[in-house]
Tab-separated table of C-alpha atoms and ligand atoms in Angstrom:
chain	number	residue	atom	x	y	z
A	74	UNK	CA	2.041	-23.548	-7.377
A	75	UNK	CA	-1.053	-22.244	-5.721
A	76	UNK	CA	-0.377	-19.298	-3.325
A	77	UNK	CA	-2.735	-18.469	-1.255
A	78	UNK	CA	-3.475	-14.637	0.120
A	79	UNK	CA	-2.106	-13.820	3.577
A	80	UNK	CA	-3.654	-14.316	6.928
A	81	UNK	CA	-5.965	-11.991	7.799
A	82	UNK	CA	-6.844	-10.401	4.948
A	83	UNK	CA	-9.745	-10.728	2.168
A	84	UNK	CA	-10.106	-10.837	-1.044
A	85	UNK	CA	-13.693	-8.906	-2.519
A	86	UNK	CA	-16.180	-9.836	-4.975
A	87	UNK	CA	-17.915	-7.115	-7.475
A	88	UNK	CA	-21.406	-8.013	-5.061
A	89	UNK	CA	-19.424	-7.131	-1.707
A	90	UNK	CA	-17.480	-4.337	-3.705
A	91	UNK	CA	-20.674	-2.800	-4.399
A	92	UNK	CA	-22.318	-2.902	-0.856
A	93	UNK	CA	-18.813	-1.462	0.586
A	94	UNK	CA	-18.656	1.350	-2.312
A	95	UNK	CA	-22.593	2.395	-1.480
A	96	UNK	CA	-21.732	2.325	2.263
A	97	UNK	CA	-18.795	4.588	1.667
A	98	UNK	CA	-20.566	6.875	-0.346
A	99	UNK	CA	-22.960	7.631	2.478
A	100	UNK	CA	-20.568	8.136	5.081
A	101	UNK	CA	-18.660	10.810	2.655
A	102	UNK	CA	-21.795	12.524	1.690
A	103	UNK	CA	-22.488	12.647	5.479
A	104	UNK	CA	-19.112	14.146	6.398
A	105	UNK	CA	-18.906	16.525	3.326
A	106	UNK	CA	-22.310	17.749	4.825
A	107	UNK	CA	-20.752	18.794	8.188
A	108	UNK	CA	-17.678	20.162	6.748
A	109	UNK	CA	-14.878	17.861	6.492
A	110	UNK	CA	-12.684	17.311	3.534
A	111	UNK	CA	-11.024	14.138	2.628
A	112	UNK	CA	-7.336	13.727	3.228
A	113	UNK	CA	-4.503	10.743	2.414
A	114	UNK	CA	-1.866	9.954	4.053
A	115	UNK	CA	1.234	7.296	3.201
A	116	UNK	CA	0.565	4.067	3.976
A	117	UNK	CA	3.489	3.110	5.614
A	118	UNK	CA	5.717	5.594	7.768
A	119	UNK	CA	8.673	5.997	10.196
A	120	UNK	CA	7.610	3.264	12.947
A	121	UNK	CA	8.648	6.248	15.618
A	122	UNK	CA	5.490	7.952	14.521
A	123	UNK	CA	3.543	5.241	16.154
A	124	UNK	CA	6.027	4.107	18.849
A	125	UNK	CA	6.099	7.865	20.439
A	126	UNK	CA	2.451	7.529	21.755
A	127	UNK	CA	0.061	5.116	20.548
A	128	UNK	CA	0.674	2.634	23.078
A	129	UNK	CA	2.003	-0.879	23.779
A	130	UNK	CA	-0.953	-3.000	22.432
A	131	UNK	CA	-0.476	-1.237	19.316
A	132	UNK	CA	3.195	-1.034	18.740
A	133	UNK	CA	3.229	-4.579	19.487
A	134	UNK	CA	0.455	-5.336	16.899
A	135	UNK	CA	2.304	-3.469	14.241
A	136	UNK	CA	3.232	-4.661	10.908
A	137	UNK	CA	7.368	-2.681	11.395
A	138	UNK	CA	10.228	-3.140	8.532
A	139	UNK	CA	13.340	-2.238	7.198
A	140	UNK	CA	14.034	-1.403	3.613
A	141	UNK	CA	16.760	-0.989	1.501
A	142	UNK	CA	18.222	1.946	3.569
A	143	UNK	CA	18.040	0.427	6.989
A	144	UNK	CA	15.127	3.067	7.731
A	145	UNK	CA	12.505	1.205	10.476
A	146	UNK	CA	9.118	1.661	8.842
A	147	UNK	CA	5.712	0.570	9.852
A	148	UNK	CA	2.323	-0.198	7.683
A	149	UNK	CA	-0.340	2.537	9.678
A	150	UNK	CA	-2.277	0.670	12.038
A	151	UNK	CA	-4.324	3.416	12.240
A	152	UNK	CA	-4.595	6.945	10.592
A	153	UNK	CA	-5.035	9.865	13.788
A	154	UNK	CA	-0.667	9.733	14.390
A	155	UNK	CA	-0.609	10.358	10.741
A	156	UNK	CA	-3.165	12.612	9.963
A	157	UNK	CA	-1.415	15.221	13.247
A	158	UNK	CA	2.190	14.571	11.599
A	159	UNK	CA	0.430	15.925	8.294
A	160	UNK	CA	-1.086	18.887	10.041
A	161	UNK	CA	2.108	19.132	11.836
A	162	UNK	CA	4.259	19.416	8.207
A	163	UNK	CA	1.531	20.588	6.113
A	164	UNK	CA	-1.185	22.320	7.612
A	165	UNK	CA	-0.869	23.857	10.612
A	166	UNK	CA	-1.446	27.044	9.344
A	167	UNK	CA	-4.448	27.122	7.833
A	168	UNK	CA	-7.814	29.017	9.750
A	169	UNK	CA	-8.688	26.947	12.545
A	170	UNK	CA	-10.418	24.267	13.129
A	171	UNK	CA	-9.104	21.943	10.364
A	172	UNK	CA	-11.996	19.073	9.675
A	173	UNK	CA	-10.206	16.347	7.716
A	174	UNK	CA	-12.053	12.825	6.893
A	175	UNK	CA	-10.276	9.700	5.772
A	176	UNK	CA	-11.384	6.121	3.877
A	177	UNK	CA	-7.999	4.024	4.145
A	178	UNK	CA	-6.582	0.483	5.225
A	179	UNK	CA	-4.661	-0.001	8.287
A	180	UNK	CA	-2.471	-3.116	9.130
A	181	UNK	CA	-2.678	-4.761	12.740
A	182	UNK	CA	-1.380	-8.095	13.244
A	183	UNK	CA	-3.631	-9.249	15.336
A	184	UNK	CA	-5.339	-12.720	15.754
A	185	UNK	CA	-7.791	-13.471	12.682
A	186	UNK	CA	-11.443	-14.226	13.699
A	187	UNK	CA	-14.648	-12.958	12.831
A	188	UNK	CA	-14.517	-8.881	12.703
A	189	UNK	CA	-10.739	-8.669	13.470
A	190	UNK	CA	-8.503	-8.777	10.024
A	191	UNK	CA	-4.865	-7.981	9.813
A	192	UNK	CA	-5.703	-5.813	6.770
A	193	UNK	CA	-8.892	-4.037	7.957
A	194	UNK	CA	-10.525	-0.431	6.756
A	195	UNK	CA	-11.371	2.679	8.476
A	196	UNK	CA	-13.612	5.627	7.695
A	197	UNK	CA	-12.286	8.221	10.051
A	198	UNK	CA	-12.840	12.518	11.045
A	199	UNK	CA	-10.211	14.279	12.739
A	200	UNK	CA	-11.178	18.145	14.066
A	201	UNK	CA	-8.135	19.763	14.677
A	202	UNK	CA	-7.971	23.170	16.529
A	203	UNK	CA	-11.222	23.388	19.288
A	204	UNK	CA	-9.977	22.423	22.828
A	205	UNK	CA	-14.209	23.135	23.293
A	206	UNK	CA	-16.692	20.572	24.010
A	207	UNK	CA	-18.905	21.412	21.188
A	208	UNK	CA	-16.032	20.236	19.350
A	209	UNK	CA	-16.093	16.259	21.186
A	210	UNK	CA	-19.878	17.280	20.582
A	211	UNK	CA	-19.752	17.486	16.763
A	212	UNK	CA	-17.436	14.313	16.160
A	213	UNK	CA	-19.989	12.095	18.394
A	214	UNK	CA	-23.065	13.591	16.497
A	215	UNK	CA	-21.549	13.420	13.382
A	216	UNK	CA	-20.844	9.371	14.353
A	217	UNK	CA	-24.014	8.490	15.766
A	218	UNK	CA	-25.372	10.446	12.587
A	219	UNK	CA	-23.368	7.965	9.979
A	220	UNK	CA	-24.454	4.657	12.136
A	221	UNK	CA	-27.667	6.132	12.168
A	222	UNK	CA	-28.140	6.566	8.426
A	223	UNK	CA	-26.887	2.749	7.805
A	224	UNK	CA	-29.805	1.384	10.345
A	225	UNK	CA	-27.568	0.143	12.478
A	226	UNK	CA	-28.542	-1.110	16.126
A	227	UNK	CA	-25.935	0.289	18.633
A	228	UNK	CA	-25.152	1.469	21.740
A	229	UNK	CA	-23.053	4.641	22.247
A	230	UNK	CA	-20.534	5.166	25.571
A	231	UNK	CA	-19.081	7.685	26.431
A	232	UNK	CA	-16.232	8.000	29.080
A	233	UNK	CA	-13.528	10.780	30.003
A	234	UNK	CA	-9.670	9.311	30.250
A	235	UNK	CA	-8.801	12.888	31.934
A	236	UNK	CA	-11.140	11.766	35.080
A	237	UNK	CA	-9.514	8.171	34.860
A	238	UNK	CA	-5.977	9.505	34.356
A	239	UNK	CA	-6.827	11.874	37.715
A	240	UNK	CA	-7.841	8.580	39.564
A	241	UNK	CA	-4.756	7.166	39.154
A	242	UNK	CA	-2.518	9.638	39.265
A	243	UNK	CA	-0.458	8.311	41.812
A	244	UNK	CA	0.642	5.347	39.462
A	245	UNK	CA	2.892	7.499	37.656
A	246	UNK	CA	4.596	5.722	35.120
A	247	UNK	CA	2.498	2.579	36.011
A	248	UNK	CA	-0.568	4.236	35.136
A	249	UNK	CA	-0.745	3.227	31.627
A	250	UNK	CA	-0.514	-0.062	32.373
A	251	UNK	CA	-3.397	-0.222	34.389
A	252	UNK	CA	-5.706	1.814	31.887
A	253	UNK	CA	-4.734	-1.088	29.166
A	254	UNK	CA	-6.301	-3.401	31.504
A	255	UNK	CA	-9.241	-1.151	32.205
A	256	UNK	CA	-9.783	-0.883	28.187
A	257	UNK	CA	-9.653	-4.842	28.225
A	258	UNK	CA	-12.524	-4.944	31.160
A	259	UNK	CA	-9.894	-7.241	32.904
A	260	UNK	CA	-10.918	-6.946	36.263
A	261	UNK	CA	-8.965	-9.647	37.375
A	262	UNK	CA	-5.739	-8.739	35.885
A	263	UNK	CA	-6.066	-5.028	37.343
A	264	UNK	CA	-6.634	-6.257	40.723
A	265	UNK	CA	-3.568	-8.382	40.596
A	266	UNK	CA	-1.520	-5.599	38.831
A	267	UNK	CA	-2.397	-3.407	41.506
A	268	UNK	CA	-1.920	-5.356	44.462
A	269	UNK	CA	1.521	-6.671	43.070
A	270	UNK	CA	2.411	-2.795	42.995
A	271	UNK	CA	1.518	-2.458	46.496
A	272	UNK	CA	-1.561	-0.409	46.139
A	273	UNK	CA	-3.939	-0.127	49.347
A	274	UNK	CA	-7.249	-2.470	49.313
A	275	UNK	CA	-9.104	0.978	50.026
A	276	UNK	CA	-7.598	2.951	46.881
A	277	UNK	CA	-8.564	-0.296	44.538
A	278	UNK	CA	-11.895	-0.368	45.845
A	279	UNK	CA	-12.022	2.886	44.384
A	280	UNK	CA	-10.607	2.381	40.930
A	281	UNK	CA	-12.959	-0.326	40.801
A	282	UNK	CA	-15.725	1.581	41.350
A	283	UNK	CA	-14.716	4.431	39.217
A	284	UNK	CA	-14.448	1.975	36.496
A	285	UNK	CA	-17.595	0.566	37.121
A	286	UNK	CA	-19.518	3.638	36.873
A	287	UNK	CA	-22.064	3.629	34.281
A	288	UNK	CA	-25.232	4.589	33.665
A	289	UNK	CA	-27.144	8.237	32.658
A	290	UNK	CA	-25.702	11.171	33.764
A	291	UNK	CA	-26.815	10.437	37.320
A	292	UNK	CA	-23.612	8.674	37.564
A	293	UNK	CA	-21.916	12.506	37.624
A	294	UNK	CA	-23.092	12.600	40.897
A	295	UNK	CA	-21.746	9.239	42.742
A	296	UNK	CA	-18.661	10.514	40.747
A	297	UNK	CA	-18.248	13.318	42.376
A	298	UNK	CA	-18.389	11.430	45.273
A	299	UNK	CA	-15.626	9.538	44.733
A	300	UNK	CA	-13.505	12.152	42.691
A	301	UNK	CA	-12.185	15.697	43.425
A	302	UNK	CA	-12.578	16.536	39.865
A	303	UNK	CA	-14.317	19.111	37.828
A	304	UNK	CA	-17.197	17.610	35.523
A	305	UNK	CA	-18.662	20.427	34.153
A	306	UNK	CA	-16.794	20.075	30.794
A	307	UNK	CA	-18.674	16.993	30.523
A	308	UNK	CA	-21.896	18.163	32.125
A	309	UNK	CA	-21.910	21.007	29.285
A	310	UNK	CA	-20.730	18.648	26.686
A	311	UNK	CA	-24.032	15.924	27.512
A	312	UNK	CA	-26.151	18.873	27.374
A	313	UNK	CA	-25.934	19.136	24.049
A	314	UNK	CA	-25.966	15.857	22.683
A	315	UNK	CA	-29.530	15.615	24.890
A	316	UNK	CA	-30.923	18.460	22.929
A	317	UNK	CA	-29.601	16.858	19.762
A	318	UNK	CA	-31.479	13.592	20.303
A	319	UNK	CA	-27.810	11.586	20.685
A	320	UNK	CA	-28.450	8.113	23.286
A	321	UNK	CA	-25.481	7.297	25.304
A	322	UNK	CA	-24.582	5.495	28.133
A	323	UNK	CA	-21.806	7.445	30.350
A	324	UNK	CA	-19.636	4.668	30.955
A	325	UNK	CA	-16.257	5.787	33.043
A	326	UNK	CA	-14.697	2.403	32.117
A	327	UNK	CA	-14.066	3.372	28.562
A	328	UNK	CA	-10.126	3.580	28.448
A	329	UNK	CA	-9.262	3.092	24.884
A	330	UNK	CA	-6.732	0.549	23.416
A	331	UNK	CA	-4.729	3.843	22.560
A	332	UNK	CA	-2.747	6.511	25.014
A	333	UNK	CA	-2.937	9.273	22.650
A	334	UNK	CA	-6.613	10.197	24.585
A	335	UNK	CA	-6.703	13.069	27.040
A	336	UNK	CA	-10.466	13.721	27.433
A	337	UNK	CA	-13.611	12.984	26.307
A	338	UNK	CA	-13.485	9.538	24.667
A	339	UNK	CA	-16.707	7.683	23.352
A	340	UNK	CA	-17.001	3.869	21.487
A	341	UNK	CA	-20.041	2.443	19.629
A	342	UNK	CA	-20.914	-1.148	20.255
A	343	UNK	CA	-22.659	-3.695	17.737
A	344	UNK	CA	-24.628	-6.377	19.890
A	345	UNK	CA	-25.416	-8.204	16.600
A	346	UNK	CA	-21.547	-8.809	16.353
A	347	UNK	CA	-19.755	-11.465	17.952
A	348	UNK	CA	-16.538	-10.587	20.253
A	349	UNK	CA	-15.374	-7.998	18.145
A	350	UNK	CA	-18.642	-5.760	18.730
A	351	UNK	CA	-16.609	-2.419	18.657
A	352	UNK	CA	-17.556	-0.420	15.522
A	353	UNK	CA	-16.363	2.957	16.153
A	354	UNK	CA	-14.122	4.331	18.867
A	355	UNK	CA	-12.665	8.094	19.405
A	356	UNK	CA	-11.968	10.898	21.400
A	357	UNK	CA	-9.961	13.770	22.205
A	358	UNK	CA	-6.401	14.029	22.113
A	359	UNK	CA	-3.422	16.113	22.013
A	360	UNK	CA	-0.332	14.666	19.520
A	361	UNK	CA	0.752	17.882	17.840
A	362	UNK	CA	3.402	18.856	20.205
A	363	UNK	CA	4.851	15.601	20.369
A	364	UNK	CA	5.215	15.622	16.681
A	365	UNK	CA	7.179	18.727	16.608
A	366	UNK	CA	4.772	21.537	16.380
A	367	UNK	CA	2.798	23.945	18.663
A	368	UNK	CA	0.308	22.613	20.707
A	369	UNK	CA	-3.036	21.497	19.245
A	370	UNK	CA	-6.172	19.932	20.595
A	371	UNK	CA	-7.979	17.442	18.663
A	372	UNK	CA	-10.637	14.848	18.200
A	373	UNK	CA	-12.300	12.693	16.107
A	374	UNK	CA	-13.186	9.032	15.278
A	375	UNK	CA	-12.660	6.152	13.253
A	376	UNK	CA	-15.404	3.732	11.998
A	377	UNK	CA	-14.579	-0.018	11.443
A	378	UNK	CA	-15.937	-0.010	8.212
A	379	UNK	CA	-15.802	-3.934	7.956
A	380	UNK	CA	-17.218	-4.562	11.233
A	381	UNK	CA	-20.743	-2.457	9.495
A	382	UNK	CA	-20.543	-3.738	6.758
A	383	UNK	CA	-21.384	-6.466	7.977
A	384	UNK	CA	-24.060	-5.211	9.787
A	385	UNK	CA	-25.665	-3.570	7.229
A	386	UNK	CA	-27.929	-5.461	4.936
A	387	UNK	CA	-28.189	-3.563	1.591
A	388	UNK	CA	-28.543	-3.790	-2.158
A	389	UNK	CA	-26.924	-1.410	-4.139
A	390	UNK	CA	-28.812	0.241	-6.779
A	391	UNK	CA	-28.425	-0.984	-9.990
A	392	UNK	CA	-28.104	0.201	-13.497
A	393	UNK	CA	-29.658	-1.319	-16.268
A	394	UNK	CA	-27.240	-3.780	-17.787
A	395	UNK	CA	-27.797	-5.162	-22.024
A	396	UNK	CA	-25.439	-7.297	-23.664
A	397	UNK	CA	-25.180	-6.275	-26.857
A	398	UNK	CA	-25.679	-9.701	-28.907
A	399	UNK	CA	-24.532	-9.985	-32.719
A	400	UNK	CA	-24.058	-12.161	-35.524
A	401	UNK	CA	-20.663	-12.189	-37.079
A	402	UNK	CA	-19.469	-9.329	-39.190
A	403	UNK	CA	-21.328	-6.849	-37.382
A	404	UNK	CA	-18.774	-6.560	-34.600
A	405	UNK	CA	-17.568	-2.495	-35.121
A	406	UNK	CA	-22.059	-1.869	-35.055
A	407	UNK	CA	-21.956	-3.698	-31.924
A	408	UNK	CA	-19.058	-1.534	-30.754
A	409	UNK	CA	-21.345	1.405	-31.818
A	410	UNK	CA	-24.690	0.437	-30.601
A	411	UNK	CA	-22.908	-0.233	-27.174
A	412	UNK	CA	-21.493	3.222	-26.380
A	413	UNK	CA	-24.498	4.882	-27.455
A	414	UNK	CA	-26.267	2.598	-25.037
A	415	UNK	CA	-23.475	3.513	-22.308
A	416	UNK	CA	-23.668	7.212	-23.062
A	417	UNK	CA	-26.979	7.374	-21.768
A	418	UNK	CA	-26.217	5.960	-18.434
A	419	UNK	CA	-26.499	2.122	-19.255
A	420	UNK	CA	-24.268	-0.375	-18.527
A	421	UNK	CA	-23.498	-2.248	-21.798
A	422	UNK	CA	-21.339	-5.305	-22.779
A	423	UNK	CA	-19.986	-6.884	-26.315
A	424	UNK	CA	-18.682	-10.378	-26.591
A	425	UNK	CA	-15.072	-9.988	-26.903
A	426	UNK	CA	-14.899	-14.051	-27.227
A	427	UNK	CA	-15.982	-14.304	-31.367
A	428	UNK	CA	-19.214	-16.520	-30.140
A	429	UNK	CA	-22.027	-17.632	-31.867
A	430	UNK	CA	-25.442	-15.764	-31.241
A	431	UNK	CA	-26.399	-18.568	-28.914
A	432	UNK	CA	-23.529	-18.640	-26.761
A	433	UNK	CA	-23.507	-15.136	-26.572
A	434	UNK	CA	-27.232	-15.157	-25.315
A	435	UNK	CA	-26.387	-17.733	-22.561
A	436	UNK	CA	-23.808	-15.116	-20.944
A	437	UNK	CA	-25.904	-12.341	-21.394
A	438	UNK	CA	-28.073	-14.575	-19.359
A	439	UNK	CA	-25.418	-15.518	-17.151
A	440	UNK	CA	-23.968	-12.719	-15.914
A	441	UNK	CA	-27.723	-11.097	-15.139
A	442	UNK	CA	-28.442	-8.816	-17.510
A	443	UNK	CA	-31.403	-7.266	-18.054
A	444	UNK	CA	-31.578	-6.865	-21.866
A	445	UNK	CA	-29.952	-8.312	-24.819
A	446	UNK	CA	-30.061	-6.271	-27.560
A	447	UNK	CA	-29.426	-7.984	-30.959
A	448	UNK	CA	-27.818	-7.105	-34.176
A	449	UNK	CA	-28.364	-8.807	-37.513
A	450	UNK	CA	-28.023	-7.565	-40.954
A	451	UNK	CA	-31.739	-6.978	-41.377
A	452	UNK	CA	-32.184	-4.704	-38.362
A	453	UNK	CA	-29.167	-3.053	-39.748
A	454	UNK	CA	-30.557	-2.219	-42.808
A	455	UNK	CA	-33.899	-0.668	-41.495
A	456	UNK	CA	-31.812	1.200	-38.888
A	457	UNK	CA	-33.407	-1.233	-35.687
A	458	UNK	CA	-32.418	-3.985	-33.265
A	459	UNK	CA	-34.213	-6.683	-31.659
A	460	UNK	CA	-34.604	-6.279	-27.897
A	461	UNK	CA	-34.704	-9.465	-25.988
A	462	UNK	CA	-36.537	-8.501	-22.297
A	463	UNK	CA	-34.340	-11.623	-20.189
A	464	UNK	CA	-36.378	-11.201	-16.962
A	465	UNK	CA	-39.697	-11.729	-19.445
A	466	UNK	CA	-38.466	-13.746	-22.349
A	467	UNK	CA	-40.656	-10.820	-24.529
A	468	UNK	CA	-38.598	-10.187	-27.856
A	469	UNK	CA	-39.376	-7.010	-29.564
A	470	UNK	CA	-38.000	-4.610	-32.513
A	471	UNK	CA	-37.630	-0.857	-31.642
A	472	UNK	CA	-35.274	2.023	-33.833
A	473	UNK	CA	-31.841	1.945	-32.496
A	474	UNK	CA	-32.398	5.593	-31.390
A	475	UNK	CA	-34.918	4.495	-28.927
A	476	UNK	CA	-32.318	2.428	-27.100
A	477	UNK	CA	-32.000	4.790	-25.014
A	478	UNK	CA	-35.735	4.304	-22.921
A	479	UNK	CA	-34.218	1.157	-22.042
A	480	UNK	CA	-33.388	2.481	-18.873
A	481	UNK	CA	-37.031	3.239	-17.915
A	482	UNK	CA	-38.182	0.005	-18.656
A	483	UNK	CA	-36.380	-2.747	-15.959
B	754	LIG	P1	-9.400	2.053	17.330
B	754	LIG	O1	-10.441	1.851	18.373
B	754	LIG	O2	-8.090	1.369	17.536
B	754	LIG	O3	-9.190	3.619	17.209
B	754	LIG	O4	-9.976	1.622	15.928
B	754	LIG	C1	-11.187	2.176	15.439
B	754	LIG	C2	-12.104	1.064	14.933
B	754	LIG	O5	-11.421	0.279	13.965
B	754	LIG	C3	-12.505	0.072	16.011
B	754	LIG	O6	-13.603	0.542	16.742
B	754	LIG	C4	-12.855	-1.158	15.190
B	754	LIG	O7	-14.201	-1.079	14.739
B	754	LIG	C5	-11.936	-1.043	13.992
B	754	LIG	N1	-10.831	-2.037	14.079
B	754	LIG	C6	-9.748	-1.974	14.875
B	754	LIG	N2	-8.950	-3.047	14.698
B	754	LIG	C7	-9.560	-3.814	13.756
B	754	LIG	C8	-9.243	-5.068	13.121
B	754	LIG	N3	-8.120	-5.738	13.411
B	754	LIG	N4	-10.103	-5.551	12.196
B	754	LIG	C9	-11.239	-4.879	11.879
B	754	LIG	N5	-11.586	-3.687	12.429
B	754	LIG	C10	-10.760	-3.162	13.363
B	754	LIG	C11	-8.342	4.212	16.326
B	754	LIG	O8	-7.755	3.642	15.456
B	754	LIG	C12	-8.261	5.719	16.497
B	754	LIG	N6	-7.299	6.247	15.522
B	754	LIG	C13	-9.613	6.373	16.349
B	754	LIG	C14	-9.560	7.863	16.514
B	754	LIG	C15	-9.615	8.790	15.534
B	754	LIG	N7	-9.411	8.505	17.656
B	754	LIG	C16	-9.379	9.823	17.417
B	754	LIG	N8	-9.469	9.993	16.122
């Protein structure tokens, strides 16, 4: 019986495994350089962990189960609720802030297309501690720096779900409601919404224009027009991501899928992507409380490492790679000659299939190597192998000590 893998999810090949392991490595080495340490979390938890704030759209999206205990548990659709419930149990004692960074898989189960997988990976900062704007500051220069450094084409906006929250503060309980359909650009639905609660033409007119706002940091200004609302944490914040060369769009709009967010939030947008053009969203937020400690602000981000992978056309670098080709017999030499080989930083591979010579050459030629390196009584004797250049077809005899310079040569 053939079973096939689940919706929504992907199998890899070595080639795509590569590009996603280089891409990774870059986005570590950029995070490690500001600070942040990498942390792991459980990939499944109590469901309640995401049912106490992360929202409707998500809860509804999540992968939730019971095991042998009866205990309701839920694959992470995403990593910030755990990474606070961590802090919470773990950490919230150590020296302030806390800069964590994550690589890890989250489950949605959402509808498959292009960019949107039910098994899906995220590359991910949290700062924990800083209730500051240099603090949103760092986590969007520290993104814009990682999308940056993969040469990807993007646009950057940046909202505030405090200002929004203000603006429709009246809503009460409703209010959520009407930020989902703000995050979903649904004009249509939120103008229904809101007239079927009874809200005034005037006061929609408003909202709409609130969440219509975008533009450079003009836009401050007709804001303050229409809000009673300080801006100057956001003033101070854009002040500094001008003087550190960051391009954004201030976009009051920007609601975020998730209700966690009580400031500053920001999302990067692919236009080389189709529908699912988001690549990174964040913000700040405040979750420690809720999970049963003191209260904490935080921010960060999470990257949809899929959705750049995509994006990002790259060839990893490659190591040298020589099959080590021999005649029967010689098979524990052939063991030997090959870890010298790998001890000096080459990748080397023995037939483990008893072939003949010439079978073993057609795989070496298969499978791309760059060298086969050949092993026959004669050489033995004299202390030498044959080298066989594949790219070239040149065949030439060199002491097995010089193996080795190999590695120059590709
Ligand atoms: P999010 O916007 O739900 O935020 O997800 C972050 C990124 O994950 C999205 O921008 C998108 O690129 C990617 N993503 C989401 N769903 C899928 C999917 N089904 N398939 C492929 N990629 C997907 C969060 O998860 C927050 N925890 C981010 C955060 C961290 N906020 C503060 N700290």
């Amino acid at each position: 019986m053939k079973i096939e893998r689940p919706r929504g999810t992907r199998d890899f090949l070595p080639e795509e495994m590569e590009k996603r392991r280089t891409i990774e490595r870059k986005l570590r080495e950029i995070a490690e350089s500001f600070g942040y340490r990498e942390v792991s979390t459980p990939t499944f938890e109590h469901s309640e962990l995401f049912k106490l704030k992360s929202g409707e759209g998500i809860v509804d999206e999540m992968y939730v189960f019971k095991d042998k205990s009866g205990r309701e548990l839920a694959l992470r659709p995403e990593l910030t609720a755990p990474i606070i419930r961590f802090f919470v149990n773990e950490c919230s004692n150590f020296p302030k802030p806390l800069r964590f960074y994550y690589f890890e898989n989250c489950f949605r189960y959402e509808r498959p297309q292009k960019g949107r997988y039910r098994e899906f990976w995220q590359f991910g900062v949290e700062l924990i501690g800083s209730d500051s704007y240099l603090a949103d500051a760092e986590v969007i220069i520290l993104a814009d720096k990682m999308l940056k450094s993969l040469g990807i084409d993007y646009e950057l906006h940046i909202g505030h779900v405090g200002i929004l929250r203000n603006a429709l503060s009246f809503l009460a309980d409703k209010a959520s409601k009407a930020m989902r359909l703000i995050d979903k650009r649904d004009e249509e639905g939120l103008e229904n919404f809101l007239k079927e609660i009874g809200v005034k033409e005037e006061t929609k007119q408003k909202i709409k224009a609130i969440m219509n706002l975008k533009g450079g940091r003009e836009i401050i200004e007709d804001a303050k027009k229409l809000l009673d609302y300080d801006f100057s944490y956001l003033e101070r914040l854009l002040d500094v991501l001008d003087s550190a060369g960051v391009v954004y769009t201030l976009n009051l709009g920007v609601a975020r899928g998730l209700d966690y967010y009580t400031g500053v939030v920001f999302e990067f947008y692919s236009n080389d992507l189709g529908a699912q053009k988001q690549i990174c969203g964040g913000g700040s937020y405040e979750l420690a409380q809720l999970f049963g400690g003191i209260k904490t602000p935080a921010t960060g981000f999470a990257i949809g490492f899929d959705r750049i992978c995509e994006l990002v056309d790259l060839k990893p670098e490659k190591k040298t790679k020589v099959v080590v080709v021999y005649f029967r017999g010689l098979e524990k030499k052939a063991f030997e000659v090959a870890e010298n080989l790998r001890s000096s930083g080459l990748i080397a591979v023995v037939d483990v299939m008893e072939r003949s010579l010439k079978k073993q050459l057609s795989y070496a030629n298969d499978i791309n190597a760059d060298f086969a390196v050949i092993i026959g009584e004669e050489e033995v004797k004299k202390g030498e192998v044959s080298v066989k250049d594949l790219r070239s077809g040149e065949q030439f005899r060199i002491q097995t000590e010089m193996l080795p310079l190999l590695s120059s040569k590709r």
